[in-house]
Amino acid sequence: MMTFALAFAILILVLALGIWFAAVLDGVFSRQLSGHGTVGLLAPFHASAVYLTQQRLRTEAPDQLNWFLSIAGYLSVAAIGLAVVPFGPDLAVIGLDTSVVFWGACESLIVVLVFLHGWSPNAPLSLIGAYRYVAIGLPIMLPSMFVLIAVAIPAQSLDLRDIVASQETVWNVIRQPLGLPLFLLLGLSLTLRGPFDYADSEDLAGGTSAEDSGANRAGWQVARLAMLVGFSAVASTAFLGGYLGPVLPGFVWVIIKTLVVMAIVIGLSHLLVRLPVARMLGLIWKILLPISFLDLLWAGLVALA
């Protein structure tokens, strides 16, 4: 019971710290690259206060229940995905022998929740964003599947705890150099960022978020940041050794590595441009998917050597 309570407390700490860090860093990148955006350690709290005090606008016939479920579901899936991340050898909120598969299920649910968010306002731009995201979000799951199987091969296990233990001598980012870059592209898609932001992009006036206002907008933005935290924690666990590290406690290393991955994803989201949907689909099917298969093949050959 004490172990669970400690793991749960660390999860809340990682989630809260990560959301704040991501919001601040987003502001820094926006200010540096475009001259827009608010920079400051308290800027996220100010933005939240502004959203929460705004009047909530509604479309003519919204589906309020599904609107709420999409936001609450997105936030919940992010937290649940983070729950399988081990903060120590026997320190995880949810300890599963198939935690890699569990995370894959969380990834799949994101597509449903983003579509639901775009469907709920009963408005054209929101719905277009939802359909566009499904077109890109589903095929990008395939490279993720190959990459996650590849990191499981050296551990001979689908348990993230075993995957961390298998990296005691060498991290997977070195053993499988193609894996982390491919996985980071999935992170951009799951968090609706940069070149994979086909749901909430500016060319659709905000896409699925076009009709969000007040608390709804604040909730959706927090949920997106929470998913960034959950994804980054899984990435640091699968590729950067998770809790492994000298001197500091294991959970501190998880926090440090998670923040590093978050910084990389946020940087990529501001530096990479979004392609037209047709070109992005071609990139996924013709380039990213074959490269992910090569990553899996390489992992298998190394394991047999």
JSON list of C-alpha atoms in Angstrom, two decimals, residues 30-204:
[
{"chain": "A", "resi": 30, "resn": "SER", "atom": "CA", "xyz": [6.55, 31.13, -29.53]},
{"chain": "A", "resi": 31, "resn": "ARG", "atom": "CA", "xyz": [8.17, 34.35, -28.36]},
{"chain": "A", "resi": 32, "resn": "GLN", "atom": "CA", "xyz": [11.58, 33.51, -29.81]},
{"chain": "A", "resi": 33, "resn": "LEU", "atom": "CA", "xyz": [10.38, 32.30, -33.20]},
{"chain": "A", "resi": 34, "resn": "SER", "atom": "CA", "xyz": [7.38, 34.50, -33.95]},
{"chain": "A", "resi": 35, "resn": "GLY", "atom": "CA", "xyz": [7.45, 37.34, -31.46]},
{"chain": "A", "resi": 36, "resn": "HIS", "atom": "CA", "xyz": [4.09, 36.23, -30.07]},
{"chain": "A", "resi": 37, "resn": "GLY", "atom": "CA", "xyz": [3.30, 34.37, -26.87]},
{"chain": "A", "resi": 38, "resn": "THR", "atom": "CA", "xyz": [3.67, 35.07, -23.17]},
{"chain": "A", "resi": 39, "resn": "VAL", "atom": "CA", "xyz": [6.93, 34.23, -21.40]},
{"chain": "A", "resi": 40, "resn": "GLY", "atom": "CA", "xyz": [7.12, 33.84, -17.64]},
{"chain": "A", "resi": 41, "resn": "LEU", "atom": "CA", "xyz": [6.97, 31.22, -14.94]},
{"chain": "A", "resi": 42, "resn": "LEU", "atom": "CA", "xyz": [3.46, 32.33, -13.97]},
{"chain": "A", "resi": 43, "resn": "ALA", "atom": "CA", "xyz": [2.18, 32.74, -17.53]},
{"chain": "A", "resi": 44, "resn": "PRO", "atom": "CA", "xyz": [0.34, 29.34, -17.57]},
{"chain": "A", "resi": 45, "resn": "PHE", "atom": "CA", "xyz": [-1.60, 30.30, -14.42]},
{"chain": "A", "resi": 46, "resn": "HIS", "atom": "CA", "xyz": [-2.51, 33.66, -15.90]},
{"chain": "A", "resi": 47, "resn": "ALA", "atom": "CA", "xyz": [-3.73, 32.05, -19.13]},
{"chain": "A", "resi": 48, "resn": "SER", "atom": "CA", "xyz": [-5.80, 29.54, -17.15]},
{"chain": "A", "resi": 49, "resn": "ALA", "atom": "CA", "xyz": [-7.40, 32.32, -15.11]},
{"chain": "A", "resi": 50, "resn": "VAL", "atom": "CA", "xyz": [-8.28, 34.21, -18.30]},
{"chain": "A", "resi": 51, "resn": "TYR", "atom": "CA", "xyz": [-9.92, 31.15, -19.85]},
{"chain": "A", "resi": 52, "resn": "LEU", "atom": "CA", "xyz": [-11.85, 30.25, -16.71]},
{"chain": "A", "resi": 53, "resn": "THR", "atom": "CA", "xyz": [-13.28, 33.75, -16.32]},
{"chain": "A", "resi": 54, "resn": "GLN", "atom": "CA", "xyz": [-14.33, 34.05, -19.96]},
{"chain": "A", "resi": 55, "resn": "GLN", "atom": "CA", "xyz": [-17.93, 33.58, -20.96]},
{"chain": "A", "resi": 56, "resn": "ARG", "atom": "CA", "xyz": [-18.50, 30.15, -22.47]},
{"chain": "A", "resi": 57, "resn": "LEU", "atom": "CA", "xyz": [-19.92, 30.39, -25.99]},
{"chain": "A", "resi": 58, "resn": "ARG", "atom": "CA", "xyz": [-21.99, 27.59, -27.50]},
{"chain": "A", "resi": 59, "resn": "THR", "atom": "CA", "xyz": [-22.89, 26.55, -31.01]},
{"chain": "A", "resi": 60, "resn": "GLU", "atom": "CA", "xyz": [-26.50, 26.10, -32.05]},
{"chain": "A", "resi": 61, "resn": "ALA", "atom": "CA", "xyz": [-26.85, 22.39, -31.23]},
{"chain": "A", "resi": 62, "resn": "PRO", "atom": "CA", "xyz": [-23.74, 21.05, -29.47]},
{"chain": "A", "resi": 63, "resn": "ASP", "atom": "CA", "xyz": [-23.45, 17.61, -27.92]},
{"chain": "A", "resi": 64, "resn": "GLN", "atom": "CA", "xyz": [-22.45, 18.78, -24.45]},
{"chain": "A", "resi": 65, "resn": "LEU", "atom": "CA", "xyz": [-22.03, 15.30, -22.97]},
{"chain": "A", "resi": 66, "resn": "ASN", "atom": "CA", "xyz": [-19.64, 14.13, -25.66]},
{"chain": "A", "resi": 67, "resn": "TRP", "atom": "CA", "xyz": [-17.83, 17.47, -25.51]},
{"chain": "A", "resi": 68, "resn": "PHE", "atom": "CA", "xyz": [-17.18, 16.88, -21.82]},
{"chain": "A", "resi": 69, "resn": "LEU", "atom": "CA", "xyz": [-16.28, 13.21, -22.34]},
{"chain": "A", "resi": 70, "resn": "SER", "atom": "CA", "xyz": [-13.72, 14.05, -25.03]},
{"chain": "A", "resi": 71, "resn": "ILE", "atom": "CA", "xyz": [-11.86, 16.49, -22.76]},
{"chain": "A", "resi": 72, "resn": "ALA", "atom": "CA", "xyz": [-12.13, 14.37, -19.61]},
{"chain": "A", "resi": 73, "resn": "GLY", "atom": "CA", "xyz": [-11.24, 11.24, -21.58]},
{"chain": "A", "resi": 74, "resn": "TYR", "atom": "CA", "xyz": [-8.16, 12.82, -23.15]},
{"chain": "A", "resi": 75, "resn": "LEU", "atom": "CA", "xyz": [-6.90, 13.93, -19.74]},
{"chain": "A", "resi": 76, "resn": "SER", "atom": "CA", "xyz": [-7.69, 10.56, -18.18]},
{"chain": "A", "resi": 77, "resn": "VAL", "atom": "CA", "xyz": [-5.95, 8.55, -20.90]},
{"chain": "A", "resi": 78, "resn": "ALA", "atom": "CA", "xyz": [-2.85, 10.73, -20.46]},
{"chain": "A", "resi": 79, "resn": "ALA", "atom": "CA", "xyz": [-2.80, 10.05, -16.72]},
{"chain": "A", "resi": 80, "resn": "ILE", "atom": "CA", "xyz": [-3.53, 6.34, -17.17]},
{"chain": "A", "resi": 81, "resn": "GLY", "atom": "CA", "xyz": [-0.76, 6.04, -19.76]},
{"chain": "A", "resi": 82, "resn": "LEU", "atom": "CA", "xyz": [1.64, 7.69, -17.33]},
{"chain": "A", "resi": 83, "resn": "ALA", "atom": "CA", "xyz": [0.54, 5.25, -14.62]},
{"chain": "A", "resi": 84, "resn": "VAL", "atom": "CA", "xyz": [2.33, 2.31, -16.29]},
{"chain": "A", "resi": 85, "resn": "VAL", "atom": "CA", "xyz": [5.68, 4.13, -16.24]},
{"chain": "A", "resi": 86, "resn": "PRO", "atom": "CA", "xyz": [7.96, 2.66, -13.53]},
{"chain": "A", "resi": 87, "resn": "PHE", "atom": "CA", "xyz": [9.55, 5.23, -11.21]},
{"chain": "A", "resi": 88, "resn": "GLY", "atom": "CA", "xyz": [11.75, 2.54, -9.69]},
{"chain": "A", "resi": 89, "resn": "PRO", "atom": "CA", "xyz": [12.35, -1.22, -9.94]},
{"chain": "A", "resi": 90, "resn": "ASP", "atom": "CA", "xyz": [9.04, -1.96, -8.17]},
{"chain": "A", "resi": 91, "resn": "LEU", "atom": "CA", "xyz": [7.48, 1.49, -8.18]},
{"chain": "A", "resi": 92, "resn": "ALA", "atom": "CA", "xyz": [4.60, 1.96, -10.63]},
{"chain": "A", "resi": 93, "resn": "VAL", "atom": "CA", "xyz": [0.97, 2.91, -10.11]},
{"chain": "A", "resi": 94, "resn": "ILE", "atom": "CA", "xyz": [-0.12, 0.21, -12.56]},
{"chain": "A", "resi": 95, "resn": "GLY", "atom": "CA", "xyz": [2.32, -2.69, -12.81]},
{"chain": "A", "resi": 96, "resn": "LEU", "atom": "CA", "xyz": [1.39, -4.73, -15.87]},
{"chain": "A", "resi": 97, "resn": "ASP", "atom": "CA", "xyz": [3.24, -7.55, -17.62]},
{"chain": "A", "resi": 98, "resn": "THR", "atom": "CA", "xyz": [1.83, -6.15, -20.87]},
{"chain": "A", "resi": 99, "resn": "SER", "atom": "CA", "xyz": [2.27, -2.42, -20.19]},
{"chain": "A", "resi": 100, "resn": "VAL", "atom": "CA", "xyz": [3.56, -1.81, -23.75]},
{"chain": "A", "resi": 101, "resn": "VAL", "atom": "CA", "xyz": [0.29, -3.18, -25.13]},
{"chain": "A", "resi": 102, "resn": "PHE", "atom": "CA", "xyz": [-1.62, -1.10, -22.58]},
{"chain": "A", "resi": 103, "resn": "TRP", "atom": "CA", "xyz": [0.13, 2.05, -23.79]},
{"chain": "A", "resi": 104, "resn": "GLY", "atom": "CA", "xyz": [-0.69, 1.09, -27.38]},
{"chain": "A", "resi": 105, "resn": "ALA", "atom": "CA", "xyz": [-4.36, 0.95, -26.39]},
{"chain": "A", "resi": 106, "resn": "CYS", "atom": "CA", "xyz": [-4.06, 4.46, -24.92]},
{"chain": "A", "resi": 107, "resn": "GLU", "atom": "CA", "xyz": [-2.60, 5.68, -28.21]},
{"chain": "A", "resi": 108, "resn": "SER", "atom": "CA", "xyz": [-5.55, 4.26, -30.13]},
{"chain": "A", "resi": 109, "resn": "LEU", "atom": "CA", "xyz": [-8.09, 5.88, -27.82]},
{"chain": "A", "resi": 110, "resn": "ILE", "atom": "CA", "xyz": [-6.63, 9.31, -28.59]},
{"chain": "A", "resi": 111, "resn": "VAL", "atom": "CA", "xyz": [-7.88, 9.08, -32.18]},
{"chain": "A", "resi": 112, "resn": "VAL", "atom": "CA", "xyz": [-11.41, 8.39, -30.90]},
{"chain": "A", "resi": 113, "resn": "LEU", "atom": "CA", "xyz": [-11.31, 11.21, -28.34]},
{"chain": "A", "resi": 114, "resn": "VAL", "atom": "CA", "xyz": [-9.97, 13.82, -30.77]},
{"chain": "A", "resi": 115, "resn": "PHE", "atom": "CA", "xyz": [-12.64, 12.85, -33.29]},
{"chain": "A", "resi": 116, "resn": "LEU", "atom": "CA", "xyz": [-15.27, 13.10, -30.57]},
{"chain": "A", "resi": 117, "resn": "HIS", "atom": "CA", "xyz": [-14.01, 16.55, -29.66]},
{"chain": "A", "resi": 118, "resn": "GLY", "atom": "CA", "xyz": [-14.40, 17.71, -33.25]},
{"chain": "A", "resi": 119, "resn": "TRP", "atom": "CA", "xyz": [-17.80, 16.08, -33.63]},
{"chain": "A", "resi": 120, "resn": "SER", "atom": "CA", "xyz": [-19.35, 17.51, -30.45]},
{"chain": "A", "resi": 121, "resn": "PRO", "atom": "CA", "xyz": [-19.73, 21.22, -31.38]},
{"chain": "A", "resi": 122, "resn": "ASN", "atom": "CA", "xyz": [-21.78, 20.34, -34.48]},
{"chain": "A", "resi": 123, "resn": "ALA", "atom": "CA", "xyz": [-19.79, 22.86, -36.52]},
{"chain": "A", "resi": 124, "resn": "PRO", "atom": "CA", "xyz": [-18.02, 22.50, -39.91]},
{"chain": "A", "resi": 125, "resn": "LEU", "atom": "CA", "xyz": [-14.43, 23.48, -39.10]},
{"chain": "A", "resi": 126, "resn": "SER", "atom": "CA", "xyz": [-14.36, 21.31, -35.98]},
{"chain": "A", "resi": 127, "resn": "LEU", "atom": "CA", "xyz": [-15.64, 18.31, -37.91]},
{"chain": "A", "resi": 128, "resn": "ILE", "atom": "CA", "xyz": [-13.14, 18.82, -40.75]},
{"chain": "A", "resi": 129, "resn": "GLY", "atom": "CA", "xyz": [-10.33, 18.88, -38.17]},
{"chain": "A", "resi": 130, "resn": "ALA", "atom": "CA", "xyz": [-11.64, 15.66, -36.65]},
{"chain": "A", "resi": 131, "resn": "TYR", "atom": "CA", "xyz": [-11.74, 13.81, -39.98]},
{"chain": "A", "resi": 132, "resn": "ARG", "atom": "CA", "xyz": [-8.33, 15.12, -40.96]},
{"chain": "A", "resi": 133, "resn": "TYR", "atom": "CA", "xyz": [-6.83, 13.90, -37.71]},
{"chain": "A", "resi": 134, "resn": "VAL", "atom": "CA", "xyz": [-8.27, 10.42, -38.16]},
{"chain": "A", "resi": 135, "resn": "ALA", "atom": "CA", "xyz": [-6.74, 10.25, -41.65]},
{"chain": "A", "resi": 136, "resn": "ILE", "atom": "CA", "xyz": [-3.27, 10.93, -40.22]},
{"chain": "A", "resi": 137, "resn": "GLY", "atom": "CA", "xyz": [-3.62, 9.60, -36.66]},
{"chain": "A", "resi": 138, "resn": "LEU", "atom": "CA", "xyz": [-4.47, 6.02, -37.60]},
{"chain": "A", "resi": 139, "resn": "PRO", "atom": "CA", "xyz": [-1.58, 5.24, -40.00]},
{"chain": "A", "resi": 140, "resn": "ILE", "atom": "CA", "xyz": [1.03, 6.90, -37.74]},
{"chain": "A", "resi": 141, "resn": "MET", "atom": "CA", "xyz": [0.14, 4.24, -35.14]},
{"chain": "A", "resi": 142, "resn": "LEU", "atom": "CA", "xyz": [1.76, 1.57, -37.32]},
{"chain": "A", "resi": 143, "resn": "PRO", "atom": "CA", "xyz": [5.36, 2.86, -37.03]},
{"chain": "A", "resi": 144, "resn": "SER", "atom": "CA", "xyz": [4.75, 3.20, -33.30]},
{"chain": "A", "resi": 145, "resn": "MET", "atom": "CA", "xyz": [3.73, -0.46, -33.11]},
{"chain": "A", "resi": 146, "resn": "PHE", "atom": "CA", "xyz": [6.95, -1.62, -34.79]},
{"chain": "A", "resi": 147, "resn": "VAL", "atom": "CA", "xyz": [9.09, 0.69, -32.65]},
{"chain": "A", "resi": 148, "resn": "LEU", "atom": "CA", "xyz": [7.55, -0.50, -29.37]},
{"chain": "A", "resi": 149, "resn": "ILE", "atom": "CA", "xyz": [7.92, -4.15, -30.35]},
{"chain": "A", "resi": 150, "resn": "ALA", "atom": "CA", "xyz": [11.57, -3.43, -31.19]},
{"chain": "A", "resi": 151, "resn": "VAL", "atom": "CA", "xyz": [12.32, -2.06, -27.70]},
{"chain": "A", "resi": 152, "resn": "ALA", "atom": "CA", "xyz": [10.61, -5.08, -26.17]},
{"chain": "A", "resi": 153, "resn": "ILE", "atom": "CA", "xyz": [12.83, -7.57, -28.03]},
{"chain": "A", "resi": 154, "resn": "PRO", "atom": "CA", "xyz": [16.05, -7.03, -25.98]},
{"chain": "A", "resi": 155, "resn": "ALA", "atom": "CA", "xyz": [14.03, -7.35, -22.77]},
{"chain": "A", "resi": 156, "resn": "GLN", "atom": "CA", "xyz": [12.08, -10.36, -24.09]},
{"chain": "A", "resi": 157, "resn": "SER", "atom": "CA", "xyz": [9.09, -8.79, -22.36]},
{"chain": "A", "resi": 158, "resn": "LEU", "atom": "CA", "xyz": [6.22, -6.39, -22.96]},
{"chain": "A", "resi": 159, "resn": "ASP", "atom": "CA", "xyz": [6.62, -4.98, -19.45]},
{"chain": "A", "resi": 160, "resn": "LEU", "atom": "CA", "xyz": [8.14, -1.48, -19.26]},
{"chain": "A", "resi": 161, "resn": "ARG", "atom": "CA", "xyz": [9.84, -2.48, -16.00]},
{"chain": "A", "resi": 162, "resn": "ASP", "atom": "CA", "xyz": [11.73, -5.23, -17.81]},
{"chain": "A", "resi": 163, "resn": "ILE", "atom": "CA", "xyz": [12.48, -2.90, -20.72]},
{"chain": "A", "resi": 164, "resn": "VAL", "atom": "CA", "xyz": [14.14, -0.46, -18.31]},
{"chain": "A", "resi": 165, "resn": "ALA", "atom": "CA", "xyz": [16.13, -3.28, -16.68]},
{"chain": "A", "resi": 166, "resn": "SER", "atom": "CA", "xyz": [17.37, -4.41, -20.11]},
{"chain": "A", "resi": 167, "resn": "GLN", "atom": "CA", "xyz": [18.99, -0.98, -20.60]},
{"chain": "A", "resi": 168, "resn": "GLU", "atom": "CA", "xyz": [21.38, -1.20, -17.64]},
{"chain": "A", "resi": 169, "resn": "THR", "atom": "CA", "xyz": [24.38, -1.59, -19.93]},
{"chain": "A", "resi": 170, "resn": "VAL", "atom": "CA", "xyz": [23.24, 0.42, -22.96]},
{"chain": "A", "resi": 171, "resn": "TRP", "atom": "CA", "xyz": [20.13, 2.52, -23.58]},
{"chain": "A", "resi": 172, "resn": "ASN", "atom": "CA", "xyz": [17.79, 1.66, -26.42]},
{"chain": "A", "resi": 173, "resn": "VAL", "atom": "CA", "xyz": [18.36, 5.06, -28.00]},
{"chain": "A", "resi": 174, "resn": "ILE", "atom": "CA", "xyz": [21.90, 3.85, -28.77]},
{"chain": "A", "resi": 175, "resn": "ARG", "atom": "CA", "xyz": [21.01, 0.24, -29.43]},
{"chain": "A", "resi": 176, "resn": "GLN", "atom": "CA", "xyz": [18.17, 1.24, -31.79]},
{"chain": "A", "resi": 177, "resn": "PRO", "atom": "CA", "xyz": [18.99, 4.74, -33.12]},
{"chain": "A", "resi": 178, "resn": "LEU", "atom": "CA", "xyz": [15.98, 4.87, -35.46]},
{"chain": "A", "resi": 179, "resn": "GLY", "atom": "CA", "xyz": [13.46, 4.11, -32.73]},
{"chain": "A", "resi": 180, "resn": "LEU", "atom": "CA", "xyz": [13.34, 7.34, -30.72]},
{"chain": "A", "resi": 181, "resn": "PRO", "atom": "CA", "xyz": [13.08, 9.72, -33.72]},
{"chain": "A", "resi": 182, "resn": "LEU", "atom": "CA", "xyz": [10.19, 7.67, -35.09]},
{"chain": "A", "resi": 183, "resn": "PHE", "atom": "CA", "xyz": [8.51, 7.58, -31.70]},
{"chain": "A", "resi": 184, "resn": "LEU", "atom": "CA", "xyz": [8.86, 11.35, -31.32]},
{"chain": "A", "resi": 185, "resn": "LEU", "atom": "CA", "xyz": [6.86, 11.80, -34.52]},
{"chain": "A", "resi": 186, "resn": "LEU", "atom": "CA", "xyz": [4.07, 9.79, -32.91]},
{"chain": "A", "resi": 187, "resn": "GLY", "atom": "CA", "xyz": [4.28, 12.13, -29.93]},
{"chain": "A", "resi": 188, "resn": "LEU", "atom": "CA", "xyz": [3.68, 15.11, -32.21]},
{"chain": "A", "resi": 189, "resn": "SER", "atom": "CA", "xyz": [0.56, 13.37, -33.50]},
{"chain": "A", "resi": 190, "resn": "LEU", "atom": "CA", "xyz": [-0.80, 12.32, -30.10]},
{"chain": "A", "resi": 191, "resn": "THR", "atom": "CA", "xyz": [-0.40, 15.83, -28.73]},
{"chain": "A", "resi": 192, "resn": "LEU", "atom": "CA", "xyz": [-1.65, 17.63, -31.87]},
{"chain": "A", "resi": 193, "resn": "ARG", "atom": "CA", "xyz": [1.58, 19.50, -32.47]},
{"chain": "A", "resi": 194, "resn": "GLY", "atom": "CA", "xyz": [3.64, 20.94, -35.30]},
{"chain": "A", "resi": 195, "resn": "PRO", "atom": "CA", "xyz": [3.71, 18.96, -38.55]},
{"chain": "A", "resi": 196, "resn": "PHE", "atom": "CA", "xyz": [1.13, 16.48, -37.22]},
{"chain": "A", "resi": 197, "resn": "ASP", "atom": "CA", "xyz": [-1.37, 19.07, -36.00]},
{"chain": "A", "resi": 198, "resn": "TYR", "atom": "CA", "xyz": [-4.15, 18.34, -38.45]},
{"chain": "A", "resi": 199, "resn": "ALA", "atom": "CA", "xyz": [-6.87, 18.54, -35.80]},
{"chain": "A", "resi": 200, "resn": "ASP", "atom": "CA", "xyz": [-6.41, 21.98, -34.21]},
{"chain": "A", "resi": 201, "resn": "SER", "atom": "CA", "xyz": [-4.38, 23.75, -36.89]},
{"chain": "A", "resi": 202, "resn": "GLU", "atom": "CA", "xyz": [-4.56, 27.46, -37.68]},
{"chain": "A", "resi": 203, "resn": "ASP", "atom": "CA", "xyz": [-5.69, 26.90, -41.27]},
{"chain": "A", "resi": 204, "resn": "LEU", "atom": "CA", "xyz": [-8.98, 25.64, -39.80]}
]
